[in-house]
Tab-separated table of C-alpha atoms and ligand atoms in Angstrom:
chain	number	residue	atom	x	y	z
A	1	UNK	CA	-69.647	-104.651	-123.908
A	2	UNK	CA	-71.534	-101.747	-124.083
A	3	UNK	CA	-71.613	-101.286	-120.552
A	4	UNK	CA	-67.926	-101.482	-120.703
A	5	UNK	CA	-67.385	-98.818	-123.679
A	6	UNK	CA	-69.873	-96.165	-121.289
A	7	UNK	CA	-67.517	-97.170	-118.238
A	8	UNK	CA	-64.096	-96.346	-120.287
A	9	UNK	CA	-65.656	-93.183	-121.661
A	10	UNK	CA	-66.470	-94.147	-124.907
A	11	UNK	CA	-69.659	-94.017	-126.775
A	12	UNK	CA	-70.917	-97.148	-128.040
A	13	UNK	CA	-71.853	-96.446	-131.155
A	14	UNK	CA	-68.446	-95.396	-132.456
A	15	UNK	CA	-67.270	-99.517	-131.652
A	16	UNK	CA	-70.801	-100.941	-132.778
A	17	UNK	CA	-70.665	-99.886	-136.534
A	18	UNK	CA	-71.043	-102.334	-138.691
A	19	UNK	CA	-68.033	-101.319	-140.610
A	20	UNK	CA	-65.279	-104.478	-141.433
A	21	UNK	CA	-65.125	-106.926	-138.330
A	22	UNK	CA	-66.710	-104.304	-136.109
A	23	UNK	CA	-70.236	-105.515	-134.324
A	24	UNK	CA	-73.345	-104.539	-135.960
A	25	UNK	CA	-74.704	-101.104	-135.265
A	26	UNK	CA	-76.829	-100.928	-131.921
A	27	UNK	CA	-80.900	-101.376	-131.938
A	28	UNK	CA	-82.270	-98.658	-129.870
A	29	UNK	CA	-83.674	-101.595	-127.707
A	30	UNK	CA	-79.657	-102.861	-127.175
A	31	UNK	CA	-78.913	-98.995	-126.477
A	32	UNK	CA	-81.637	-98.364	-123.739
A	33	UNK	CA	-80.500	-102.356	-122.586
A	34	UNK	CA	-76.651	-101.183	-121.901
A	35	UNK	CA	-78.011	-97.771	-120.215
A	36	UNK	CA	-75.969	-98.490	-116.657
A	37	UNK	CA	-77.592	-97.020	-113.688
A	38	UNK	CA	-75.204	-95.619	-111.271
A	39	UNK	CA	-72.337	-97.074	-109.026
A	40	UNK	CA	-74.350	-100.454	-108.601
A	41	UNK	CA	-73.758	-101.487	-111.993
A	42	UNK	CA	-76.943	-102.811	-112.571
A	43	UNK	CA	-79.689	-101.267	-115.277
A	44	UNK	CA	-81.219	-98.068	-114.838
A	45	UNK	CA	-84.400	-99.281	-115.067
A	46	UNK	CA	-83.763	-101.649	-112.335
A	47	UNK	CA	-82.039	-99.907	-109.643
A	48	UNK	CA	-85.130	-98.341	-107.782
A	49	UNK	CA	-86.256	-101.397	-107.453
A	50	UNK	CA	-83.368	-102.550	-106.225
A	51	UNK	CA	-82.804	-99.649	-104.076
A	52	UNK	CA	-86.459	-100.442	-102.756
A	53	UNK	CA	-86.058	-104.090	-102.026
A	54	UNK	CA	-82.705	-104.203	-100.341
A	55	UNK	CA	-82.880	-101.185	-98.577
A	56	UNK	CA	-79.735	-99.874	-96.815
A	57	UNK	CA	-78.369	-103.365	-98.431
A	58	UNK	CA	-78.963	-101.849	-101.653
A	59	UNK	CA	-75.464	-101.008	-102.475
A	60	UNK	CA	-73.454	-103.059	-100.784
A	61	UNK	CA	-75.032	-106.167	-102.115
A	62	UNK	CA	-74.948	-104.880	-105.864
A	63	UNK	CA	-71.026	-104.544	-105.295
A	64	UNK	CA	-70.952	-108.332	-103.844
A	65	UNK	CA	-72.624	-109.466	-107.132
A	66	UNK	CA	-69.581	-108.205	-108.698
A	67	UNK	CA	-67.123	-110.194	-106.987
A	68	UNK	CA	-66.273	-114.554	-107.753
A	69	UNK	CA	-69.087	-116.542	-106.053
A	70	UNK	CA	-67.581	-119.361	-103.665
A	71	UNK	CA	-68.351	-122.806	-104.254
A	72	UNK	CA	-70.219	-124.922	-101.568
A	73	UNK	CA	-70.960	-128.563	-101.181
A	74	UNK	CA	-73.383	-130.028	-99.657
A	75	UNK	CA	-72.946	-133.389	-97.467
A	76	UNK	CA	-75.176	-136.431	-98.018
A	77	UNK	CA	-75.539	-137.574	-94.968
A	78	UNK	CA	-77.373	-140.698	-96.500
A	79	UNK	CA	-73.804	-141.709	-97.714
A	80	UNK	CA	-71.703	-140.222	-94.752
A	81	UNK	CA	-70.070	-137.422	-92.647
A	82	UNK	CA	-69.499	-134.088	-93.468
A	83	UNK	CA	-65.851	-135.832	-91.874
A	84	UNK	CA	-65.656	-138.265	-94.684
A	85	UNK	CA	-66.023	-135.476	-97.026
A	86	UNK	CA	-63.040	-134.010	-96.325
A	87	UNK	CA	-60.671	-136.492	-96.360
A	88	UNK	CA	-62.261	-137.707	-99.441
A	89	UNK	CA	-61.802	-134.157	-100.977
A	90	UNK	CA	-58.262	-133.578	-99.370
A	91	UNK	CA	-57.183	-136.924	-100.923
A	92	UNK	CA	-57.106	-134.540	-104.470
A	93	UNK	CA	-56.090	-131.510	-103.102
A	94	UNK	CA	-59.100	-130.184	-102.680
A	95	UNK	CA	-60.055	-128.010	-99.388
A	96	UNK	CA	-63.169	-126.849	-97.687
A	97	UNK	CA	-64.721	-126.005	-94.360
A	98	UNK	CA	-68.047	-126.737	-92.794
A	99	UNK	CA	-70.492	-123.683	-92.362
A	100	UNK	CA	-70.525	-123.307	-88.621
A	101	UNK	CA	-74.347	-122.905	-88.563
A	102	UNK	CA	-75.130	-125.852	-90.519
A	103	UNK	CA	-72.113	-128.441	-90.525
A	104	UNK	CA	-73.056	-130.306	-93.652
A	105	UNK	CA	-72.132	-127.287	-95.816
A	106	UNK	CA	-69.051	-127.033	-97.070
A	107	UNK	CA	-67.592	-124.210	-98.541
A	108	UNK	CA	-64.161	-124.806	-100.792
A	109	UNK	CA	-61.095	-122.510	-100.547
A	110	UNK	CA	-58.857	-124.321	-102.727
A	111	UNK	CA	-58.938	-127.095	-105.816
A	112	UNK	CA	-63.009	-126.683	-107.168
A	113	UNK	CA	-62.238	-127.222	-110.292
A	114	UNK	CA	-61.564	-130.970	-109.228
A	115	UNK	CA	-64.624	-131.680	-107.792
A	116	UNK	CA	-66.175	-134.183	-110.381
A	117	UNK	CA	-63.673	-136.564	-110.543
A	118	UNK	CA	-63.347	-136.681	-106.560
A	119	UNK	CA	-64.702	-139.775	-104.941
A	120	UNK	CA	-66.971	-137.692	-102.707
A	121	UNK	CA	-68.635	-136.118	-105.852
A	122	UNK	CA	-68.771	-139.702	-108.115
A	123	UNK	CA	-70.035	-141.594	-105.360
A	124	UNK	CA	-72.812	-139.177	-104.027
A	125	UNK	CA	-71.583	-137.850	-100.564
A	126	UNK	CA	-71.692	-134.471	-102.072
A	127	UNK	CA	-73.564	-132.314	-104.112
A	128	UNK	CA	-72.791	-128.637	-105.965
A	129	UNK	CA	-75.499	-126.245	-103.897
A	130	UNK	CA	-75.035	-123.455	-102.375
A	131	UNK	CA	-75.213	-122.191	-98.979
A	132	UNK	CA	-78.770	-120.408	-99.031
A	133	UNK	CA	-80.829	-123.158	-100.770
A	134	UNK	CA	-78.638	-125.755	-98.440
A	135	UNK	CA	-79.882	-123.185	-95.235
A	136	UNK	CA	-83.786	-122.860	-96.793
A	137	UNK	CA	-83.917	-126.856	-97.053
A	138	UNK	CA	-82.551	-127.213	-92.883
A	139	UNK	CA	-85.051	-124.639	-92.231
A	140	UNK	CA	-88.083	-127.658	-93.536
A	141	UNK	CA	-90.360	-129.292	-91.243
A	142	UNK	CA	-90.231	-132.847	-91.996
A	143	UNK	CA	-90.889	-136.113	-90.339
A	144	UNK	CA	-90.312	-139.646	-91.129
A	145	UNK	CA	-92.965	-141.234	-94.089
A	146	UNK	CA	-93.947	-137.538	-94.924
A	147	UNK	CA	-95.569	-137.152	-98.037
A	148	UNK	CA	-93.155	-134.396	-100.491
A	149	UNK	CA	-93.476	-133.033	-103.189
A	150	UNK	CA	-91.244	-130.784	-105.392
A	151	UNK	CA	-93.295	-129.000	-107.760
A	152	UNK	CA	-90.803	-127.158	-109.575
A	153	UNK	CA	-88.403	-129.694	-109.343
A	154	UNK	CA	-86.166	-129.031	-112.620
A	155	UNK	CA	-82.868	-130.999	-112.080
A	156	UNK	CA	-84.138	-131.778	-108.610
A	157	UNK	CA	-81.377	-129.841	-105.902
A	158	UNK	CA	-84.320	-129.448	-103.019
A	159	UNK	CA	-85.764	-132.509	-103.377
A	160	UNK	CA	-82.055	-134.399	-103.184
A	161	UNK	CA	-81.355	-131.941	-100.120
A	162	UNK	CA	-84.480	-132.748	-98.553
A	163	UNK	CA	-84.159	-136.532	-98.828
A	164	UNK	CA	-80.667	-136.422	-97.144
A	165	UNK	CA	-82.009	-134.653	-94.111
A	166	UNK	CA	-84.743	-136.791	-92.718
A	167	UNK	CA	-84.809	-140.691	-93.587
A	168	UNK	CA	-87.825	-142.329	-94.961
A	169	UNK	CA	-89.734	-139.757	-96.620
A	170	UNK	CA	-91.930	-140.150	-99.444
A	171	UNK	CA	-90.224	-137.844	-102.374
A	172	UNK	CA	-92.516	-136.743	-105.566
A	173	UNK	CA	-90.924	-134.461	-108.538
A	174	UNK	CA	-92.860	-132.782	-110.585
A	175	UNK	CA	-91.658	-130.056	-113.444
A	176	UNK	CA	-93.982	-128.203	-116.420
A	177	UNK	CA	-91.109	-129.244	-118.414
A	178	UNK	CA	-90.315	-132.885	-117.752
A	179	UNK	CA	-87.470	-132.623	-119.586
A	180	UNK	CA	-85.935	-131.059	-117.000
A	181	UNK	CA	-85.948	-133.873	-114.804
A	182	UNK	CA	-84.408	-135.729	-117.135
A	183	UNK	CA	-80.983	-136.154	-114.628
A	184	UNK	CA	-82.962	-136.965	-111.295
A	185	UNK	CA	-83.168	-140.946	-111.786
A	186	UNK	CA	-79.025	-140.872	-111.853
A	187	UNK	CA	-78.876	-138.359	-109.377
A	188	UNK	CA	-80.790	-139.867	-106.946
A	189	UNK	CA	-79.579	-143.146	-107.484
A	190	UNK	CA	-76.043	-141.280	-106.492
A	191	UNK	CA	-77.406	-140.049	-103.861
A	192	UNK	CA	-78.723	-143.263	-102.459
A	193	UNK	CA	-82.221	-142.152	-102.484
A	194	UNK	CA	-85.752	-142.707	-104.817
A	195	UNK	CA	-87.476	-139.715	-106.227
A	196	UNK	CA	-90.625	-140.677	-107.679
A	197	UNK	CA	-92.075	-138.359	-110.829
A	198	UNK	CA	-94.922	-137.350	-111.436
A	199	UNK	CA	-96.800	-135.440	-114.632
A	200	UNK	CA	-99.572	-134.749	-112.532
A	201	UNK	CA	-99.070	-134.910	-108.716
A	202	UNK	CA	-102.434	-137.188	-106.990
A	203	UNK	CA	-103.521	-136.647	-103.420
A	204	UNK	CA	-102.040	-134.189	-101.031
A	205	UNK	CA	-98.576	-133.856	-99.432
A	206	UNK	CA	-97.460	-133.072	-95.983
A	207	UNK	CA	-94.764	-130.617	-97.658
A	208	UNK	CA	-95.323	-129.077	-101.240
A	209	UNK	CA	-91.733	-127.062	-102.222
A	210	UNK	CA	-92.267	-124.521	-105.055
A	211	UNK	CA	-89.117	-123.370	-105.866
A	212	UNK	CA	-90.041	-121.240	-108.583
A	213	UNK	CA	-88.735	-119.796	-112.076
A	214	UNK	CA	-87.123	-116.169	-111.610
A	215	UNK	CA	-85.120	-113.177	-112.169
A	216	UNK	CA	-82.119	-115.381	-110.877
A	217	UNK	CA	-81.250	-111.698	-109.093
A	218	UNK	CA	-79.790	-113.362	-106.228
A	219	UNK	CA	-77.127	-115.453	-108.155
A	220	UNK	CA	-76.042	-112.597	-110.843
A	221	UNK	CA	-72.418	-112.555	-109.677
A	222	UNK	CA	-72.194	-116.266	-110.637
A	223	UNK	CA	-74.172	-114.794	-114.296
A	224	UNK	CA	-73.522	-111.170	-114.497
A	225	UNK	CA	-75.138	-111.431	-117.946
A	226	UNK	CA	-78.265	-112.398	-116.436
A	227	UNK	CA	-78.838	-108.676	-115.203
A	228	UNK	CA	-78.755	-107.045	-118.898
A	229	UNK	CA	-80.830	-109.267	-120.287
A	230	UNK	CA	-83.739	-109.000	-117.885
A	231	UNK	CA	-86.523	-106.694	-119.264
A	232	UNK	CA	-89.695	-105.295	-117.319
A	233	UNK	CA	-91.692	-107.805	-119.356
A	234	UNK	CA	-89.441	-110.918	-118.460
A	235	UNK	CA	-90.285	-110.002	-114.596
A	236	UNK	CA	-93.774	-108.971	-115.579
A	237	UNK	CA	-94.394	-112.457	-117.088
A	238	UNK	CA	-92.356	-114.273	-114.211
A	239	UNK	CA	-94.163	-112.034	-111.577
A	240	UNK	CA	-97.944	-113.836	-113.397
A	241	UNK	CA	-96.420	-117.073	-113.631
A	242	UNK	CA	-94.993	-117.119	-109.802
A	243	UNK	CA	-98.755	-116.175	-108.520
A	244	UNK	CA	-100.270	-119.041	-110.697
A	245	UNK	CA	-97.589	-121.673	-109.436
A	246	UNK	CA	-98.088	-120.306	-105.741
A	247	UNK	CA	-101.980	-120.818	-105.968
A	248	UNK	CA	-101.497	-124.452	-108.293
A	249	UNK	CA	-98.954	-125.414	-105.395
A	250	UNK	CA	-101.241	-124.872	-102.629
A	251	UNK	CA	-104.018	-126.817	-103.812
A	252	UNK	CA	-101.391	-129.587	-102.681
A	253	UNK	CA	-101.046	-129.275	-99.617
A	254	UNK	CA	-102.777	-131.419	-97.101
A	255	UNK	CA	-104.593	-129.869	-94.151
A	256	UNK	CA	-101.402	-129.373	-91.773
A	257	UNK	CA	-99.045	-129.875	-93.786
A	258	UNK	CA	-97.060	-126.411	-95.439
A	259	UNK	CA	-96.386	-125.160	-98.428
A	260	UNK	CA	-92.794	-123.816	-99.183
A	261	UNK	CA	-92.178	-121.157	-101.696
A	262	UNK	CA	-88.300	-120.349	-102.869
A	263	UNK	CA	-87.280	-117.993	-105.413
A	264	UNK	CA	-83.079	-116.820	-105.767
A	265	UNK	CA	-84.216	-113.513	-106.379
A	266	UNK	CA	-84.025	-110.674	-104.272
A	267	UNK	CA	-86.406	-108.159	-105.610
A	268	UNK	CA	-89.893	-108.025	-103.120
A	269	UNK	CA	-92.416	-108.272	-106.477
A	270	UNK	CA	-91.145	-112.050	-106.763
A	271	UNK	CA	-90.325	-112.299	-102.778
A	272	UNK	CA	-92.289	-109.931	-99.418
A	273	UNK	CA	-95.072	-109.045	-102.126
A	274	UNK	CA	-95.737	-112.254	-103.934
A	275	UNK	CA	-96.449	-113.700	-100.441
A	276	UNK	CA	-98.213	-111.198	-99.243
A	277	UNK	CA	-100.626	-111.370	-101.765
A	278	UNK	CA	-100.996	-114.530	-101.816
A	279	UNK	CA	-101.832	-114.855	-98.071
A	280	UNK	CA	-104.522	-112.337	-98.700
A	281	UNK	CA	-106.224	-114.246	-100.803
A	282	UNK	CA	-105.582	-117.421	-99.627
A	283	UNK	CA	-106.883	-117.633	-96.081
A	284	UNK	CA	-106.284	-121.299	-95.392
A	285	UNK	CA	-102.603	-120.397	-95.312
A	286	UNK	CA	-100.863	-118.451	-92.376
A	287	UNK	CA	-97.036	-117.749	-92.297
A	288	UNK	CA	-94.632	-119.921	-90.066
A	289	UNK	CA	-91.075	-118.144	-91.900
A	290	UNK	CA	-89.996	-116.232	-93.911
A	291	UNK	CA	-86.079	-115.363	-94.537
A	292	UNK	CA	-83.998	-113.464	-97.089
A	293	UNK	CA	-80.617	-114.498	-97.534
A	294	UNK	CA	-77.764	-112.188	-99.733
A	295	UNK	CA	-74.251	-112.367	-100.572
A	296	UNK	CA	-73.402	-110.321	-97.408
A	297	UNK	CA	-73.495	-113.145	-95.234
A	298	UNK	CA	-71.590	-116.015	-97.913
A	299	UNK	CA	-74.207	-117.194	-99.924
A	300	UNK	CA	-76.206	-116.200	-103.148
A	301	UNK	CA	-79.258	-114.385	-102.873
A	302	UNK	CA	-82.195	-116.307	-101.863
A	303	UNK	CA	-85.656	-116.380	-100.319
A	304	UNK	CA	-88.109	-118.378	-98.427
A	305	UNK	CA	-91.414	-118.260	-97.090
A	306	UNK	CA	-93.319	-121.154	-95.117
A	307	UNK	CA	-96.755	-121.162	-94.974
A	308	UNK	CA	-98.829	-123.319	-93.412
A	309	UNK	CA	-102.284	-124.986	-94.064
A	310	UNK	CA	-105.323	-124.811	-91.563
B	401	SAM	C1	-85.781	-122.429	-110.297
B	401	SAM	S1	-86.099	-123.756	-111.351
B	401	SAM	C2	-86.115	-125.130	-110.254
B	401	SAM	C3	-84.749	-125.587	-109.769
B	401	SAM	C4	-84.787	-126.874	-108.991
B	401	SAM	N1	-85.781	-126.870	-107.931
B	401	SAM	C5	-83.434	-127.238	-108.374
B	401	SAM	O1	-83.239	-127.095	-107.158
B	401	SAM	O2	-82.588	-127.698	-109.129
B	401	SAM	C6	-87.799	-123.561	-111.728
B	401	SAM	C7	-88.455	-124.732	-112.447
B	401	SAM	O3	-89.850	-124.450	-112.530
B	401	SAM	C8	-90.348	-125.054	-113.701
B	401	SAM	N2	-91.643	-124.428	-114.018
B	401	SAM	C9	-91.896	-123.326	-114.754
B	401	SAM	N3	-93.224	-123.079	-114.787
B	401	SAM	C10	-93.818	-124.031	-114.038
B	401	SAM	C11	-95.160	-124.324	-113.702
B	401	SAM	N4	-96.164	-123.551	-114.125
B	401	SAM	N5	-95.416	-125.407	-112.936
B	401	SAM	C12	-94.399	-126.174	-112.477
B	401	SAM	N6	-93.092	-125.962	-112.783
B	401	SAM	C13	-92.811	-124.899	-113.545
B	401	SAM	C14	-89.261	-124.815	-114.710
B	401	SAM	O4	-89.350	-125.741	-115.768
B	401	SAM	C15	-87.983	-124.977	-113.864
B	401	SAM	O5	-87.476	-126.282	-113.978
């Protein structure tokens, strides 16, 4: 709202006084908050390093955050085709297309909202995830009766999407807040699949995913809010908490096997510079991937590194 008031020309603090039904009168924390930086529309503490992580992309990606996010599905094959899908779907008016680059995504164009009372959705052949995350998973090395673990696993999107693309793998959840994983059981069982948790993950793992908490900068157009109320000390704290889970993470992962690391951020502290870093002091690990997905090619902002173990 303040944001808003500064775009139509008015100052804020001739709305935010206090006075009858009017808001309360601004902090000078919630002033320097709503101070807009420029034509991105993003804080002007922010933008350089915006500017600095996206480069020439800088601007045209901040305008894509402004625009409706599409919705994607996500095919299970362990419960059929990206085929049955869509006549499932179509059967309630709902319509989508597959991603040419990776079939099993599916991105709607008409009727979301009546996804989850479609068979498809009830009966586990799909799954809400977007594109990037969907492309990050395909991009896994994984063979049959690999040892996986999720170590961030919160509601438990990668490790579903990584059980429907290779049969017979053995899937481990872990979360710092259980809590969180309070869904996976019924999720999984949707999905046709088993996803063991864990409080404390034993052993090693061919694949250790750390899809970690942060700035959520990649998916602001789907929470434009997100942006305003992200402080230096928010990415400060996520920035010390991403390098600990990076360094907890790799201590799982077996000799050969990689380590994953995912954030849906786009600025380089949580992405290019928490991995470099990390492979400087980590010598064990040397990097296989790494890719950087925005909203200028479809799908939220998202990143991935693979690293693997000597
Ligand atoms: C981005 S979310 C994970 C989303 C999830 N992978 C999905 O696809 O639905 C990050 C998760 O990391 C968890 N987390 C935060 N700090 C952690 C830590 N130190 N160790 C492990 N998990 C942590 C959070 O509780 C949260 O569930």
């Amino acid at each position: 709202m303040i944001g808003l008031c500064r775009e139509a020309g008015r100052d804020p603090d001739e709305v935010f006084t206090g006075a009858g039904y009017a808001p309360e009168p601004l902090s000078a924390e919630e002033r320097a908050a709503g101070d807009r930086g420029d034509a991105e529309d993003l804080p002007g503490w922010l933008l350089p390093l915006w500017r600095q992580s996206l480069g020439s992309e800088a601007a045209a990606v901040a305008e894509a955050m402004g625009r409706r996010a599409p919705v994607w599905l996500r095919v299970n094959p362990l419960r059929g085709t990206a085929g049955d899908a869509l006549s499932l779907l179509a059967g309630d008016g709902i319509e989508a297309e597959a991603w040419p680059d990776l079939t099993d995504a599916l991105r709607v164009t008409a009727g979301e909202r009546r996804i989850n009372g479609n068979r498809a959705y009830l009966e586990g052949l799909v799954e809400l995830q977007d594109l990037s995350p969907q492309l990050a998973c395909a991009a896994l090395p994984l063979q049959e009766g690999d040892r996986v673990l999720d170590y961030c696993a919160g509601g438990g999107g990668k490790a579903l999407a990584l059980a429907g693309r290779q049969p017979g793998l053995r899937l481990f959840a872990h979360d710092a807040e259980p809590a969180r994983m309070a869904d996976l059981p019924a999720r999984a069982e949707r999905a046709g699949t088993h996803i063991e948790q864990v409080s404390q993950p034993k052993g090693v793992f061919d694949l250790v995913v750390a899809d970690v908490p942060c700035s959520g900068s990649g998916t602001w157009r789907r929470t434009p809010d997100a942006k305003w109320r992200l402080t230096g000390d928010m990415l400060e704290e996520l920035l010390r908490t991403q390098g600990e889970i990076l360094d907890k993470a790799a201590g799982y992962v077996a000799s050969a096997g990689c380590l994953a690391y995912m954030t849906c951020s786009l600025l380089a502290p949580e992405n290019d510079d928490a991995i470099d870093a990390f492979l400087a002091r980590n010598t064990r690990f040397a990097q296989i991937a790494r890719h950087r997905w925005t909203p200028l090619t479809a799908s939220d902002g998202f990143f991935m590194a693979l690293l693997k173990c000597n």
